[in-house]
């Protein structure tokens, strides 16, 4: 009887582990609404066109719609668990006729119109733990839905800036190819005057064709990115009018300074917590199977069968009964079920703690990558500025100075293109880091 008191307790986060104890303390603190991960997605992604894409994806995406339907399923199960407290009522009318092979025997008819009521008294919390488990399931599905929502917002934003970057790289490559076409012609003119050899002409042509080949790769990547965006929007494949100069504004990233306080806002972490609570209630249900079940039943109705006599017309009847069923030996099924539930609860606790550690690692990775890519983009911008000057100087020297070789011109132009492409790639990586950090901090509300 003393051990049965544990069956009625609500789930509480274990305090004997430093990680879960810190998590419990963080849950008690009010979140900072100005923190980066707690901002509404409209405050983070301020581009009106991007906001339109995100809104369409949230309205049409199949994965998010299925997540909403899973919430409805969980709510239906919760309704069933709540209705388990009510008595069950059944109307089972029946009738029969009989005739015996005796002289003067006639068909005799019997009938019963009973209304049965059965009510299970939840003495040891069997129904209570089932209901609490169903409540946890609803919250868990809501957290999963929020996680899917966050992933969709991040995926649309990442795809949006990926398309913009590819368009910028494609425009840059096409512009560069025109410059290289002129360089090839210049090399041919220089060859005619004897200033360069055929090797210079061939080298410049090879670089020109290399740029043309890279344009084909960029066009393929752009088409794939457009198709990915169409899938996110649940629309037919099409190209999207995303400007090539679309860039994400870097907001002021305010953080609580307490990693666990930020982690508790993540929907996947909250879902893992609800899974732990569900495992706790499953263990309680397994414990409750060892205790008796009390059922009160009543039956009443109208019948013409009274004992062994048939009475016409019939009469009303009423029966009351109570039963107490105590499990004594069920071939070890209850013991096995309880042991299995305890093991699953420990597994869920291990998974929950790993989820916390993984969340902390994701936040730290995103912060480090954001800081490095921001610095890298600044350095590449300075490099590009210097290389543009180098191209101008080498072209001038090549035109007026016999000492400058064609290799210097080719190297300067190749280095400039590489720096320009690298800067665009790094800027996109920085935008992706901002999106990843927003998701890692639980953003996407």
Tab-separated table of C-alpha atoms in Angstrom:
chain	number	residue	atom	x	y	z
A	1	UNK	CA	0.000	0.000	0.000
A	2	UNK	CA	2.879	2.361	0.744
A	3	UNK	CA	4.513	1.678	-2.600
A	4	UNK	CA	1.230	2.326	-4.387
A	5	UNK	CA	1.385	6.012	-3.371
A	6	UNK	CA	4.069	6.497	-5.995
A	7	UNK	CA	1.507	5.652	-8.680
A	8	UNK	CA	-0.404	8.892	-8.095
A	9	UNK	CA	2.607	11.244	-8.304
A	10	UNK	CA	3.047	13.469	-11.300
A	11	UNK	CA	6.263	13.317	-13.278
A	12	UNK	CA	9.177	15.298	-11.864
A	13	UNK	CA	12.560	15.724	-13.507
A	14	UNK	CA	15.186	13.598	-11.710
A	15	UNK	CA	17.335	15.703	-9.401
A	16	UNK	CA	20.087	13.158	-8.752
A	17	UNK	CA	21.879	14.040	-12.002
A	18	UNK	CA	23.663	17.398	-12.497
A	19	UNK	CA	22.407	17.787	-16.076
A	20	UNK	CA	18.729	17.168	-15.339
A	21	UNK	CA	18.935	19.220	-12.135
A	22	UNK	CA	20.297	22.185	-14.096
A	23	UNK	CA	17.546	21.701	-16.655
A	24	UNK	CA	14.903	21.841	-13.906
A	25	UNK	CA	16.314	25.114	-12.575
A	26	UNK	CA	16.353	26.601	-16.073
A	27	UNK	CA	12.681	25.705	-16.540
A	28	UNK	CA	11.786	27.835	-13.527
A	29	UNK	CA	13.396	30.955	-15.020
A	30	UNK	CA	11.423	33.225	-17.314
A	31	UNK	CA	12.857	33.346	-20.865
A	32	UNK	CA	14.198	36.595	-22.303
A	33	UNK	CA	11.830	37.631	-25.097
A	34	UNK	CA	14.570	39.741	-26.699
A	35	UNK	CA	16.992	36.819	-27.031
A	36	UNK	CA	17.782	35.819	-30.612
A	37	UNK	CA	16.145	32.389	-30.381
A	38	UNK	CA	12.962	33.824	-28.849
A	39	UNK	CA	12.290	36.356	-31.605
A	40	UNK	CA	9.367	35.848	-33.953
A	41	UNK	CA	10.548	34.687	-37.355
A	42	UNK	CA	9.253	37.895	-38.958
A	43	UNK	CA	11.718	39.830	-36.775
A	44	UNK	CA	14.645	37.720	-37.980
A	45	UNK	CA	13.773	37.405	-41.669
A	46	UNK	CA	12.775	40.937	-42.597
A	47	UNK	CA	12.888	40.569	-46.394
A	48	UNK	CA	9.223	40.953	-47.526
A	49	UNK	CA	9.643	38.481	-50.402
A	50	UNK	CA	11.224	35.890	-48.096
A	51	UNK	CA	8.407	36.407	-45.583
A	52	UNK	CA	5.923	35.657	-48.365
A	53	UNK	CA	7.748	32.421	-49.227
A	54	UNK	CA	7.845	31.348	-45.575
A	55	UNK	CA	4.145	32.092	-45.099
A	56	UNK	CA	3.262	30.028	-48.171
A	57	UNK	CA	5.412	27.135	-46.989
A	58	UNK	CA	3.822	27.151	-43.524
A	59	UNK	CA	0.382	27.138	-45.134
A	60	UNK	CA	1.045	24.443	-47.734
A	61	UNK	CA	3.874	22.198	-46.540
A	62	UNK	CA	2.845	18.541	-46.302
A	63	UNK	CA	5.157	17.692	-43.388
A	64	UNK	CA	3.729	20.488	-41.262
A	65	UNK	CA	0.161	19.486	-42.137
A	66	UNK	CA	0.908	15.896	-41.089
A	67	UNK	CA	2.378	17.206	-37.830
A	68	UNK	CA	-0.865	19.104	-37.181
A	69	UNK	CA	-2.864	15.940	-37.890
A	70	UNK	CA	-0.705	14.033	-35.410
A	71	UNK	CA	-1.758	16.578	-32.777
A	72	UNK	CA	-5.397	15.899	-33.624
A	73	UNK	CA	-4.786	12.146	-33.250
A	74	UNK	CA	-3.166	12.683	-29.844
A	75	UNK	CA	-6.096	14.873	-28.744
A	76	UNK	CA	-8.548	12.164	-29.809
A	77	UNK	CA	-6.625	9.637	-27.719
A	78	UNK	CA	-6.677	12.050	-24.783
A	79	UNK	CA	-10.456	12.412	-25.107
A	80	UNK	CA	-10.772	8.642	-24.985
A	81	UNK	CA	-8.591	8.502	-21.861
A	82	UNK	CA	-10.710	11.157	-20.128
A	83	UNK	CA	-13.953	9.375	-21.009
A	84	UNK	CA	-12.572	6.226	-19.374
A	85	UNK	CA	-13.640	7.723	-16.027
A	86	UNK	CA	-17.284	7.508	-17.101
A	87	UNK	CA	-19.321	4.319	-16.766
A	88	UNK	CA	-19.946	2.196	-19.812
A	89	UNK	CA	-23.600	1.758	-20.801
A	90	UNK	CA	-24.877	-1.007	-23.078
A	91	UNK	CA	-28.349	-1.901	-24.337
A	92	UNK	CA	-28.551	-5.561	-25.428
A	93	UNK	CA	-32.165	-6.609	-26.130
A	94	UNK	CA	-32.661	-10.256	-27.004
A	95	UNK	CA	-35.526	-12.662	-27.592
A	96	UNK	CA	-36.001	-16.375	-28.247
A	97	UNK	CA	-38.737	-18.846	-29.107
A	98	UNK	CA	-39.031	-22.514	-28.170
A	99	UNK	CA	-41.410	-25.348	-29.055
A	100	UNK	CA	-41.192	-28.864	-27.685
A	101	UNK	CA	-42.346	-32.075	-29.415
A	102	UNK	CA	-45.198	-32.696	-26.982
A	103	UNK	CA	-48.933	-32.963	-27.546
A	104	UNK	CA	-50.538	-29.540	-27.431
A	105	UNK	CA	-47.172	-27.788	-27.218
A	106	UNK	CA	-47.077	-24.292	-28.698
A	107	UNK	CA	-44.302	-21.873	-29.485
A	108	UNK	CA	-43.347	-19.954	-26.379
A	109	UNK	CA	-41.528	-16.647	-26.645
A	110	UNK	CA	-39.147	-15.087	-24.141
A	111	UNK	CA	-37.596	-11.654	-24.291
A	112	UNK	CA	-35.303	-9.463	-22.242
A	113	UNK	CA	-34.571	-5.761	-22.754
A	114	UNK	CA	-31.662	-5.117	-20.392
A	115	UNK	CA	-29.690	-1.913	-19.876
A	116	UNK	CA	-26.267	-2.617	-18.381
A	117	UNK	CA	-24.022	-0.084	-16.627
A	118	UNK	CA	-20.444	-0.855	-15.590
A	119	UNK	CA	-18.123	1.523	-13.772
A	120	UNK	CA	-14.489	0.856	-12.932
A	121	UNK	CA	-13.374	2.676	-9.791
A	122	UNK	CA	-9.853	3.980	-10.381
A	123	UNK	CA	-8.525	3.109	-6.932
A	124	UNK	CA	-4.905	2.525	-7.928
A	125	UNK	CA	-4.464	5.044	-10.715
A	126	UNK	CA	-4.699	2.807	-13.771
A	127	UNK	CA	-6.928	5.230	-15.647
A	128	UNK	CA	-5.152	8.251	-14.119
A	129	UNK	CA	-1.749	7.283	-15.517
A	130	UNK	CA	-3.256	6.473	-18.903
A	131	UNK	CA	-4.850	9.930	-18.994
A	132	UNK	CA	-1.631	11.641	-17.934
A	133	UNK	CA	0.285	9.708	-20.587
A	134	UNK	CA	-2.231	10.871	-23.202
A	135	UNK	CA	-1.824	14.484	-22.040
A	136	UNK	CA	1.937	14.141	-22.403
A	137	UNK	CA	1.452	12.738	-25.908
A	138	UNK	CA	-0.518	15.833	-26.956
A	139	UNK	CA	2.197	18.159	-25.688
A	140	UNK	CA	4.881	16.035	-27.335
A	141	UNK	CA	3.132	16.188	-30.709
A	142	UNK	CA	2.782	19.948	-30.318
A	143	UNK	CA	6.529	20.177	-29.709
A	144	UNK	CA	7.211	18.003	-32.753
A	145	UNK	CA	4.975	20.274	-34.802
A	146	UNK	CA	6.927	23.301	-33.581
A	147	UNK	CA	10.183	21.549	-34.509
A	148	UNK	CA	8.870	20.856	-38.018
A	149	UNK	CA	7.737	24.472	-38.281
A	150	UNK	CA	11.205	25.673	-37.280
A	151	UNK	CA	12.846	23.355	-39.814
A	152	UNK	CA	10.569	24.582	-42.601
A	153	UNK	CA	11.256	28.239	-41.814
A	154	UNK	CA	14.987	27.580	-41.758
A	155	UNK	CA	14.889	25.477	-44.926
A	156	UNK	CA	12.970	28.129	-46.878
A	157	UNK	CA	15.305	30.897	-45.707
A	158	UNK	CA	18.399	28.829	-46.517
A	159	UNK	CA	17.047	27.905	-49.947
A	160	UNK	CA	16.100	31.534	-50.606
A	161	UNK	CA	19.619	32.821	-49.952
A	162	UNK	CA	21.127	29.847	-51.771
A	163	UNK	CA	19.206	30.826	-54.915
A	164	UNK	CA	20.290	34.452	-54.502
A	165	UNK	CA	23.937	33.382	-54.112
A	166	UNK	CA	23.809	31.085	-57.136
A	167	UNK	CA	22.297	33.867	-59.219
A	168	UNK	CA	25.079	36.208	-58.097
A	169	UNK	CA	27.737	33.627	-58.920
A	170	UNK	CA	26.109	32.918	-62.267
A	171	UNK	CA	25.978	36.613	-63.167
A	172	UNK	CA	29.600	37.022	-62.071
A	173	UNK	CA	30.702	34.003	-64.121
A	174	UNK	CA	28.906	35.246	-67.225
A	175	UNK	CA	30.407	38.681	-66.810
A	176	UNK	CA	33.844	37.163	-66.312
A	177	UNK	CA	33.420	34.951	-69.372
A	178	UNK	CA	32.859	38.074	-71.461
A	179	UNK	CA	36.028	39.586	-70.045
A	180	UNK	CA	37.928	36.400	-70.797
A	181	UNK	CA	36.576	36.334	-74.337
A	182	UNK	CA	38.090	39.772	-74.794
A	183	UNK	CA	41.322	38.557	-73.230
A	184	UNK	CA	41.478	35.679	-75.683
A	185	UNK	CA	41.061	38.095	-78.572
A	186	UNK	CA	43.704	40.372	-77.071
A	187	UNK	CA	46.119	37.460	-76.813
A	188	UNK	CA	45.493	36.625	-80.456
A	189	UNK	CA	46.179	40.219	-81.442
A	190	UNK	CA	49.388	40.192	-79.401
A	191	UNK	CA	50.415	36.974	-81.122
A	192	UNK	CA	49.971	38.608	-84.509
A	193	UNK	CA	52.346	41.369	-83.448
A	194	UNK	CA	54.793	38.884	-82.000
A	195	UNK	CA	54.384	39.936	-78.362
A	196	UNK	CA	53.150	36.548	-77.113
A	197	UNK	CA	53.405	32.992	-78.309
A	198	UNK	CA	50.743	30.492	-79.299
A	199	UNK	CA	51.052	29.032	-75.790
A	200	UNK	CA	49.610	32.240	-74.319
A	201	UNK	CA	46.651	32.104	-76.669
A	202	UNK	CA	45.945	28.456	-75.881
A	203	UNK	CA	46.280	29.060	-72.132
A	204	UNK	CA	43.777	31.917	-72.212
A	205	UNK	CA	41.353	29.869	-74.303
A	206	UNK	CA	41.571	26.975	-71.817
A	207	UNK	CA	40.694	29.296	-68.945
A	208	UNK	CA	37.820	30.726	-70.965
A	209	UNK	CA	36.336	27.293	-71.603
A	210	UNK	CA	36.774	26.412	-67.933
A	211	UNK	CA	34.613	29.389	-66.994
A	212	UNK	CA	31.979	28.388	-69.546
A	213	UNK	CA	31.904	24.884	-68.026
A	214	UNK	CA	31.450	26.310	-64.530
A	215	UNK	CA	28.464	28.297	-65.815
A	216	UNK	CA	26.746	25.025	-66.752
A	217	UNK	CA	27.347	23.678	-63.224
A	218	UNK	CA	25.893	26.826	-61.676
A	219	UNK	CA	22.825	26.655	-63.916
A	220	UNK	CA	22.257	23.048	-62.831
A	221	UNK	CA	22.647	23.951	-59.157
A	222	UNK	CA	20.245	26.874	-59.576
A	223	UNK	CA	17.597	24.654	-61.175
A	224	UNK	CA	17.940	22.159	-58.317
A	225	UNK	CA	17.614	24.937	-55.733
A	226	UNK	CA	14.469	26.222	-57.477
A	227	UNK	CA	12.991	22.715	-57.368
A	228	UNK	CA	13.827	22.419	-53.677
A	229	UNK	CA	12.011	25.675	-53.014
A	230	UNK	CA	8.992	24.435	-54.984
A	231	UNK	CA	8.881	21.284	-52.861
A	232	UNK	CA	8.999	23.325	-49.668
A	233	UNK	CA	6.102	25.421	-50.969
A	234	UNK	CA	4.268	22.277	-52.158
A	235	UNK	CA	4.018	23.741	-55.641
A	236	UNK	CA	4.869	22.618	-59.162
A	237	UNK	CA	8.560	22.988	-60.134
A	238	UNK	CA	9.263	26.519	-61.311
A	239	UNK	CA	11.887	29.233	-61.207
A	240	UNK	CA	11.617	31.879	-58.506
A	241	UNK	CA	12.087	35.610	-58.928
A	242	UNK	CA	14.548	36.000	-56.079
A	243	UNK	CA	16.908	38.953	-56.564
A	244	UNK	CA	20.581	38.082	-56.846
A	245	UNK	CA	21.528	40.786	-54.334
A	246	UNK	CA	19.235	39.442	-51.585
A	247	UNK	CA	21.232	39.311	-48.375
A	248	UNK	CA	20.264	38.641	-44.781
A	249	UNK	CA	20.677	41.495	-42.341
A	250	UNK	CA	22.790	40.495	-39.371
A	251	UNK	CA	20.688	41.263	-36.288
A	252	UNK	CA	21.997	42.059	-32.861
A	253	UNK	CA	22.236	38.596	-31.350
A	254	UNK	CA	21.240	38.931	-27.721
A	255	UNK	CA	21.771	35.833	-25.635
A	256	UNK	CA	20.790	34.971	-22.100
A	257	UNK	CA	24.329	33.971	-21.332
A	258	UNK	CA	23.018	30.770	-19.740
A	259	UNK	CA	23.210	27.926	-22.236
A	260	UNK	CA	20.666	25.710	-20.456
A	261	UNK	CA	18.172	28.557	-20.270
A	262	UNK	CA	18.354	28.799	-24.051
A	263	UNK	CA	18.266	25.045	-24.548
A	264	UNK	CA	14.944	24.633	-22.719
A	265	UNK	CA	13.295	26.730	-25.443
A	266	UNK	CA	14.099	24.183	-28.159
A	267	UNK	CA	11.079	22.129	-29.264
A	268	UNK	CA	13.106	18.946	-29.727
A	269	UNK	CA	14.352	19.217	-26.144
A	270	UNK	CA	10.829	19.772	-24.842
A	271	UNK	CA	9.636	16.768	-26.869
A	272	UNK	CA	12.409	14.652	-25.327
A	273	UNK	CA	11.251	15.797	-21.881
A	274	UNK	CA	7.678	14.763	-22.692
A	275	UNK	CA	8.958	11.385	-23.881
A	276	UNK	CA	10.626	10.953	-20.493
A	277	UNK	CA	7.349	11.831	-18.760
A	278	UNK	CA	5.474	9.348	-20.967
A	279	UNK	CA	7.949	6.617	-19.999
A	280	UNK	CA	7.388	7.507	-16.319
A	281	UNK	CA	3.607	7.126	-16.631
A	282	UNK	CA	4.055	3.882	-18.563
A	283	UNK	CA	6.060	2.545	-15.619
A	284	UNK	CA	3.324	3.658	-13.225
A	285	UNK	CA	0.739	1.851	-15.339
A	286	UNK	CA	2.869	-1.288	-15.154
A	287	UNK	CA	2.981	-0.943	-11.358
A	288	UNK	CA	-0.776	-0.419	-11.177
A	289	UNK	CA	-1.317	-3.806	-12.840
A	290	UNK	CA	-0.212	-5.478	-9.572
A	291	UNK	CA	-3.107	-3.942	-7.614
A	292	UNK	CA	-6.781	-4.951	-7.504
A	293	UNK	CA	-9.418	-3.522	-9.801
A	294	UNK	CA	-12.839	-2.589	-8.423
A	295	UNK	CA	-15.838	-2.656	-10.775
A	296	UNK	CA	-19.444	-1.792	-9.921
A	297	UNK	CA	-22.089	-2.968	-12.347
A	298	UNK	CA	-25.864	-2.644	-12.556
A	299	UNK	CA	-28.395	-4.141	-14.923
A	300	UNK	CA	-32.050	-3.363	-15.270
A	301	UNK	CA	-34.791	-3.651	-17.829
A	302	UNK	CA	-37.958	-5.438	-18.848
A	303	UNK	CA	-38.371	-9.217	-19.282
A	304	UNK	CA	-40.968	-11.973	-19.263
A	305	UNK	CA	-38.473	-14.610	-18.131
A	306	UNK	CA	-38.505	-14.854	-14.344
A	307	UNK	CA	-36.333	-17.727	-13.274
A	308	UNK	CA	-37.775	-20.823	-14.965
A	309	UNK	CA	-41.207	-19.243	-15.452
A	310	UNK	CA	-42.484	-17.235	-18.354
A	311	UNK	CA	-44.794	-14.396	-17.473
A	312	UNK	CA	-46.885	-12.472	-19.960
A	313	UNK	CA	-46.906	-9.587	-19.875
A	314	UNK	CA	-43.330	-9.194	-18.581
A	315	UNK	CA	-42.075	-7.212	-15.600
A	316	UNK	CA	-39.259	-4.880	-14.626
A	317	UNK	CA	-36.057	-6.174	-13.025
A	318	UNK	CA	-32.942	-4.693	-11.411
A	319	UNK	CA	-29.591	-6.298	-10.544
A	320	UNK	CA	-26.611	-4.795	-8.730
A	321	UNK	CA	-23.132	-6.300	-8.408
A	322	UNK	CA	-19.631	-5.390	-7.407
A	323	UNK	CA	-16.415	-7.228	-8.171
A	324	UNK	CA	-12.878	-6.929	-6.875
A	325	UNK	CA	-10.250	-8.537	-9.086
A	326	UNK	CA	-6.814	-8.961	-7.569
A	327	UNK	CA	-4.042	-10.389	-9.760
A	328	UNK	CA	-2.259	-13.260	-8.033
A	329	UNK	CA	-0.333	-14.981	-10.786
A	330	UNK	CA	-0.367	-13.998	-14.461
A	331	UNK	CA	2.462	-16.205	-15.718
A	332	UNK	CA	5.005	-13.464	-14.966
A	333	UNK	CA	3.500	-11.009	-17.446
A	334	UNK	CA	3.098	-8.174	-14.948
A	335	UNK	CA	6.627	-8.643	-13.610
A	336	UNK	CA	8.089	-8.681	-17.119
A	337	UNK	CA	6.054	-5.629	-18.098
A	338	UNK	CA	7.271	-3.634	-15.103
A	339	UNK	CA	10.912	-4.568	-15.656
A	340	UNK	CA	10.665	-3.629	-19.323
A	341	UNK	CA	9.000	-0.301	-18.494
A	342	UNK	CA	11.772	0.567	-16.016
A	343	UNK	CA	14.444	-0.221	-18.587
A	344	UNK	CA	12.674	1.866	-21.235
A	345	UNK	CA	12.399	4.730	-18.770
A	346	UNK	CA	16.168	4.607	-18.190
A	347	UNK	CA	16.757	4.524	-21.953
A	348	UNK	CA	14.532	7.575	-22.386
A	349	UNK	CA	16.450	9.384	-19.644
A	350	UNK	CA	19.736	8.626	-21.402
A	351	UNK	CA	18.301	9.907	-24.691
A	352	UNK	CA	17.053	13.066	-22.980
A	353	UNK	CA	20.463	13.863	-21.493
A	354	UNK	CA	22.138	13.264	-24.844
A	355	UNK	CA	19.598	15.602	-26.470
A	356	UNK	CA	20.640	18.338	-24.035
A	357	UNK	CA	24.333	17.821	-24.772
A	358	UNK	CA	23.707	17.727	-28.519
A	359	UNK	CA	21.692	20.962	-28.330
A	360	UNK	CA	24.528	22.705	-26.492
A	361	UNK	CA	27.015	21.470	-29.114
A	362	UNK	CA	24.825	22.721	-31.986
A	363	UNK	CA	24.581	26.188	-30.440
A	364	UNK	CA	28.332	26.393	-29.875
A	365	UNK	CA	29.109	25.134	-33.395
A	366	UNK	CA	26.786	27.696	-34.952
A	367	UNK	CA	28.318	30.545	-32.924
A	368	UNK	CA	31.885	29.580	-33.773
A	369	UNK	CA	31.081	29.116	-37.471
A	370	UNK	CA	29.224	32.449	-37.592
A	371	UNK	CA	32.115	34.336	-36.032
A	372	UNK	CA	34.693	32.725	-38.328
A	373	UNK	CA	32.676	33.188	-41.519
A	374	UNK	CA	31.972	36.823	-40.636
A	375	UNK	CA	35.678	37.469	-40.243
A	376	UNK	CA	36.476	35.424	-43.349
A	377	UNK	CA	33.979	37.394	-45.469
A	378	UNK	CA	35.620	40.636	-44.351
A	379	UNK	CA	39.081	39.344	-45.312
A	380	UNK	CA	37.861	38.084	-48.697
A	381	UNK	CA	36.282	41.469	-49.444
A	382	UNK	CA	39.650	43.124	-48.849
A	383	UNK	CA	41.369	40.458	-50.939
A	384	UNK	CA	38.924	41.043	-53.793
A	385	UNK	CA	39.592	44.782	-53.669
A	386	UNK	CA	43.338	44.203	-53.900
A	387	UNK	CA	43.006	41.664	-56.725
A	388	UNK	CA	40.849	44.051	-58.755
A	389	UNK	CA	43.699	46.530	-58.604
A	390	UNK	CA	46.142	43.775	-59.521
A	391	UNK	CA	44.128	42.942	-62.641
A	392	UNK	CA	44.046	46.583	-63.685
A	393	UNK	CA	47.787	46.987	-63.140
A	394	UNK	CA	48.778	43.799	-64.968
A	395	UNK	CA	46.547	44.626	-67.945
A	396	UNK	CA	48.102	48.075	-68.198
A	397	UNK	CA	51.585	46.666	-67.883
A	398	UNK	CA	50.836	43.966	-70.428
A	399	UNK	CA	49.647	46.602	-72.898
A	400	UNK	CA	52.579	48.985	-72.418
A	401	UNK	CA	55.413	46.963	-70.931
A	402	UNK	CA	57.133	44.058	-72.616
A	403	UNK	CA	58.414	42.759	-69.246
A	404	UNK	CA	54.932	41.670	-68.028
A	405	UNK	CA	54.073	38.164	-69.196
A	406	UNK	CA	50.725	36.743	-70.131
A	407	UNK	CA	50.946	34.344	-67.146
A	408	UNK	CA	50.799	37.277	-64.743
A	409	UNK	CA	47.651	38.527	-66.447
A	410	UNK	CA	46.033	35.094	-66.365
A	411	UNK	CA	46.933	34.539	-62.723
A	412	UNK	CA	45.584	37.939	-61.692
A	413	UNK	CA	42.264	37.397	-63.467
A	414	UNK	CA	41.928	33.811	-62.163
A	415	UNK	CA	42.693	34.908	-58.621
A	416	UNK	CA	40.116	37.687	-58.818
A	417	UNK	CA	37.388	35.328	-59.991
A	418	UNK	CA	38.276	32.815	-57.274
A	419	UNK	CA	38.163	35.537	-54.596
A	420	UNK	CA	34.837	36.862	-55.844
A	421	UNK	CA	33.264	33.398	-55.876
A	422	UNK	CA	34.744	32.632	-52.472
A	423	UNK	CA	33.350	35.839	-50.998
A	424	UNK	CA	29.849	35.023	-52.258
A	425	UNK	CA	30.108	31.479	-50.901
A	426	UNK	CA	31.325	32.730	-47.521
A	427	UNK	CA	28.559	35.320	-47.300
A	428	UNK	CA	26.020	32.570	-47.929
A	429	UNK	CA	27.709	30.405	-45.289
A	430	UNK	CA	27.396	33.293	-42.834
A	431	UNK	CA	23.684	33.627	-43.617
A	432	UNK	CA	23.270	29.879	-43.196
A	433	UNK	CA	25.039	30.113	-39.821
A	434	UNK	CA	22.572	32.798	-38.724
A	435	UNK	CA	19.676	30.552	-39.727
A	436	UNK	CA	21.226	27.523	-38.019
A	437	UNK	CA	21.852	29.485	-34.827
A	438	UNK	CA	18.257	30.740	-34.820
A	439	UNK	CA	17.012	27.153	-35.092
A	440	UNK	CA	19.545	25.863	-32.542
A	441	UNK	CA	18.227	28.389	-30.020
A	442	UNK	CA	14.654	27.195	-30.536
A	443	UNK	CA	13.580	29.891	-32.993
A	444	UNK	CA	10.727	29.632	-35.434
A	445	UNK	CA	7.676	30.713	-33.481
